[in-house]
Amino acid sequence: MWTGRRSFTGTMKRVQFSARYPERLRHPLHRRIVAGTSITRAELVMWSPTPDATSLVWCDGDRAETETAIGGIESLVVSNFVEDAEGTYAFLLQDDYEFAAAILDVVAGSRVIFLPPVVFADTGEVLFEAVGEPTALGDLHDALADLGDLAIERVHEFERTASPSRLTDRQRAALEAAVSTGYYEVPREGTVADVAACLDCSTSTAGELVRKAEAAVVQHFVDTR
C-alpha cells in the first residue's frame, strides 16, 4: 500500500485505490454502514450513465437488513430486493446518486474509466479501481487526496482481455479436462494421468499446466476481490 502519490509509468494502468472521506463527503449508505448496522460491506456493482440514477447494489446482509440500510437514502424512488446465499442485491432507481458534489466534480473532470464495483466498508474505507494513462491516474490521485485520506492498494498493467488471469488456451483446456475427469470432485475421482490422457500429453506436462492455470485463476480472484 502506498499513501503518497506513486509514480505511474508505462502504458495503460489499472489501479486500486482506497479512500477515507470525512463524514460530510460520505455517501448516505456508507454513513449508515459506518454508524453501525449488521452490514459490513456494500458494493455498487453496476450503475447507469443516464441522469436517472439506476444502480445495482449488493450488501452482505439479509433482505431485511439491506432494506433498512437502503431505506435511509432520501433520493430513492423505486427499489427491488433479491436475497441470495451470501447477501442481498438491491435494484435501485434514485433521482440523485447522492455522492458529494466535490467527489462528483473530480470524477467528472477525470480522464480515466472507473471499474465496478465501488465498495463501501464498515471500516470507513471506499475501495475502487480506475483505468487510464499514468498521467491521468496521477492527476486523479492528487485531486482525491485533497478530499480525504487516499492510498494506492495495487497497480498493474491493464489488459483488454476478459480475464486478467491470462490463461493460455492450453491451460484452459487443462482445467476443462480436470473438471470433466472429476479431478476437483470431493472426494477426488480423477487424476493428473486422466488429464494427461485427455490432452494427449505426458503426466508431468499435464500437472504443470494444471498448476499454472490454478495459480492464474487464484491470482485473478485475489486481484478482483
XYZ file of C-alpha atoms in Angstrom:
225
model
C 0.000 0.000 0.000
C 1.243 3.498 -0.842
C -0.196 6.515 0.954
C 1.519 9.088 -1.237
C 1.324 9.565 -4.979
C 3.032 6.739 -6.796
C 4.915 7.500 -9.974
C 2.882 5.691 -12.627
C 4.956 4.894 -15.678
C 4.498 2.862 -18.826
C 1.294 2.164 -20.718
C -2.312 1.893 -19.552
C -2.567 1.053 -15.854
C -5.232 -0.461 -13.631
C -5.057 0.972 -10.126
C -6.974 0.052 -6.991
C -7.459 2.927 -4.560
C -8.797 3.067 -1.027
C -10.131 6.331 0.366
C -11.382 7.589 3.690
C -13.535 10.671 3.269
C -14.760 12.903 6.089
C -18.338 12.382 7.242
C -19.703 15.223 5.106
C -18.391 13.598 1.914
C -19.606 10.061 2.573
C -22.450 8.541 0.603
C -25.636 8.163 2.731
C -25.499 4.373 2.505
C -21.884 4.380 3.632
C -22.753 6.622 6.583
C -25.352 4.121 7.773
C -22.933 1.201 7.467
C -20.177 3.017 9.350
C -22.616 4.225 12.031
C -23.388 0.627 12.912
C -25.526 -1.998 11.185
C -25.137 -5.722 10.697
C -23.911 -4.939 7.155
C -20.136 -4.723 6.898
C -19.760 -4.383 3.133
C -21.852 -2.856 0.365
C -20.880 -2.949 -3.295
C -22.063 -0.618 -6.028
C -21.969 -3.373 -8.646
C -23.293 -1.556 -11.706
C -24.601 1.901 -12.472
C -26.289 3.652 -15.342
C -24.671 6.583 -17.183
C -28.094 8.205 -17.563
C -29.486 11.036 -15.380
C -31.988 8.689 -13.702
C -29.607 7.168 -11.180
C -30.218 3.466 -11.761
C -27.878 1.088 -9.961
C -27.388 -2.432 -8.690
C -26.094 -2.672 -5.124
C -25.094 -5.759 -3.140
C -24.917 -5.894 0.667
C -23.557 -8.691 2.863
C -26.745 -8.762 4.924
C -30.158 -10.379 4.641
C -33.079 -8.726 2.900
C -34.494 -7.046 5.992
C -31.110 -5.604 6.977
C -30.470 -4.383 3.443
C -33.913 -2.809 3.127
C -33.306 -0.923 6.369
C -29.938 0.384 5.218
C -31.153 1.309 1.727
C -34.288 2.910 3.132
C -32.211 5.756 4.548
C -31.334 7.058 1.067
C -33.503 10.139 0.570
C -33.222 10.140 -3.230
C -34.649 6.614 -3.518
C -37.632 6.373 -5.879
C -38.010 2.632 -6.531
C -36.255 -0.401 -5.030
C -36.392 -4.154 -5.525
C -34.512 -6.726 -3.448
C -33.262 -10.228 -4.235
C -31.652 -12.264 -1.446
C -29.062 -14.944 -2.157
C -26.898 -17.217 -0.025
C -24.233 -14.580 0.644
C -26.223 -11.358 0.867
C -28.857 -9.266 -0.882
C -28.966 -7.499 -4.245
C -30.855 -4.212 -4.462
C -32.023 -2.734 -7.761
C -32.367 0.980 -7.153
C -33.817 3.936 -9.020
C -32.919 7.286 -7.491
C -33.351 10.875 -8.574
C -29.754 11.535 -7.487
C -26.750 9.326 -6.826
C -26.115 11.395 -3.661
C -22.349 11.315 -3.943
C -20.828 14.528 -2.583
C -20.574 17.285 -5.179
C -16.834 17.649 -4.579
C -16.266 13.962 -5.387
C -18.530 14.066 -8.449
C -16.629 17.098 -9.743
C -13.364 15.144 -9.538
C -14.923 12.127 -11.245
C -16.457 14.243 -13.999
C -13.178 16.018 -14.632
C -11.027 12.901 -14.617
C -9.651 11.267 -17.742
C -9.974 7.688 -16.510
C -12.562 4.916 -16.518
C -13.872 3.547 -13.215
C -14.385 -0.203 -12.933
C -17.105 -1.803 -10.813
C -17.596 -2.469 -8.040
C -17.220 0.507 -5.723
C -17.012 -0.978 -2.231
C -18.243 0.710 0.965
C -16.755 -0.949 4.060
C -17.806 -0.549 7.687
C -14.217 0.484 8.447
C -14.936 3.762 6.637
C -12.960 2.854 3.543
C -14.154 3.178 -0.033
C -12.400 0.797 -2.450
C -12.480 1.365 -6.203
C -10.462 0.774 -9.355
C -9.623 3.105 -12.234
C -8.013 2.551 -15.611
C -6.160 5.134 -17.636
C -2.904 6.647 -18.728
C -0.329 7.158 -15.966
C -0.604 10.953 -16.007
C -4.399 10.898 -15.790
C -4.292 8.414 -12.894
C -1.759 10.573 -11.108
C -3.984 13.640 -11.539
C -6.951 11.682 -10.171
C -4.882 10.627 -7.177
C -3.877 14.205 -6.396
C -7.426 15.545 -6.748
C -8.942 12.885 -4.476
C -6.107 13.199 -1.956
C -7.238 16.790 -1.409
C -10.630 15.480 -0.241
C -9.600 12.689 2.137
C -7.011 10.078 3.039
C -6.115 8.193 -0.126
C -3.982 5.068 -0.546
C -2.925 3.027 -3.556
C -3.566 -0.642 -2.872
C -2.436 -2.182 -6.144
C -1.052 -1.194 -9.543
C -0.804 -3.438 -12.572
C -0.949 -3.290 -16.339
C -4.412 -3.014 -17.824
C -5.381 -5.906 -20.081
C -8.255 -5.689 -22.517
C -8.907 -9.427 -22.262
C -11.963 -10.595 -20.376
C -9.838 -12.105 -17.612
C -6.540 -10.702 -16.336
C -5.600 -14.220 -15.288
C -4.034 -14.672 -18.751
C -4.868 -18.327 -19.127
C -3.386 -19.791 -22.279
C -5.554 -21.985 -24.481
C -3.586 -24.997 -23.258
C -4.057 -24.059 -19.590
C -7.773 -23.527 -20.124
C -8.021 -26.927 -21.795
C -6.203 -28.477 -18.827
C -8.718 -27.019 -16.366
C -11.634 -28.173 -18.505
C -10.148 -31.660 -18.659
C -9.579 -31.657 -14.905
C -13.221 -30.760 -14.275
C -14.556 -33.303 -16.770
C -12.476 -36.146 -15.298
C -13.526 -35.445 -11.719
C -10.167 -34.096 -10.595
C -11.893 -31.435 -8.473
C -14.610 -33.665 -7.079
C -14.680 -34.297 -3.315
C -13.515 -36.973 -2.833
C -11.319 -36.747 -5.927
C -12.370 -39.076 -8.731
C -9.845 -38.171 -11.460
C -6.067 -37.931 -11.549
C -3.435 -35.925 -13.352
C -2.935 -39.010 -15.524
C -6.576 -38.701 -16.622
C -5.989 -35.051 -17.527
C -2.895 -36.063 -19.479
C -4.896 -38.642 -21.398
C -7.466 -36.012 -22.377
C -4.751 -33.634 -23.541
C -2.633 -36.353 -25.143
C 0.472 -35.246 -23.257
C 2.740 -36.545 -20.517
C 1.639 -36.625 -16.881
C 4.331 -34.114 -15.906
C 3.171 -31.681 -18.611
C -0.464 -32.058 -17.558
C 0.454 -31.434 -13.914
C 2.379 -28.289 -14.811
C -0.473 -26.961 -16.948
C -2.991 -27.534 -14.168
C -0.766 -25.897 -11.529
C -0.092 -22.826 -13.653
C -3.766 -22.497 -14.555
C -4.789 -22.786 -10.896
C -2.230 -20.157 -9.891
C -3.518 -17.756 -12.538
C -7.149 -18.238 -11.512
C -6.363 -17.758 -7.816
C -4.339 -14.628 -8.546
C -7.235 -13.238 -10.585
C -9.620 -13.928 -7.710
C -7.353 -12.136 -5.216
C -6.858 -9.168 -7.540
C -10.565 -8.705 -8.205
C -11.658 -9.111 -4.570
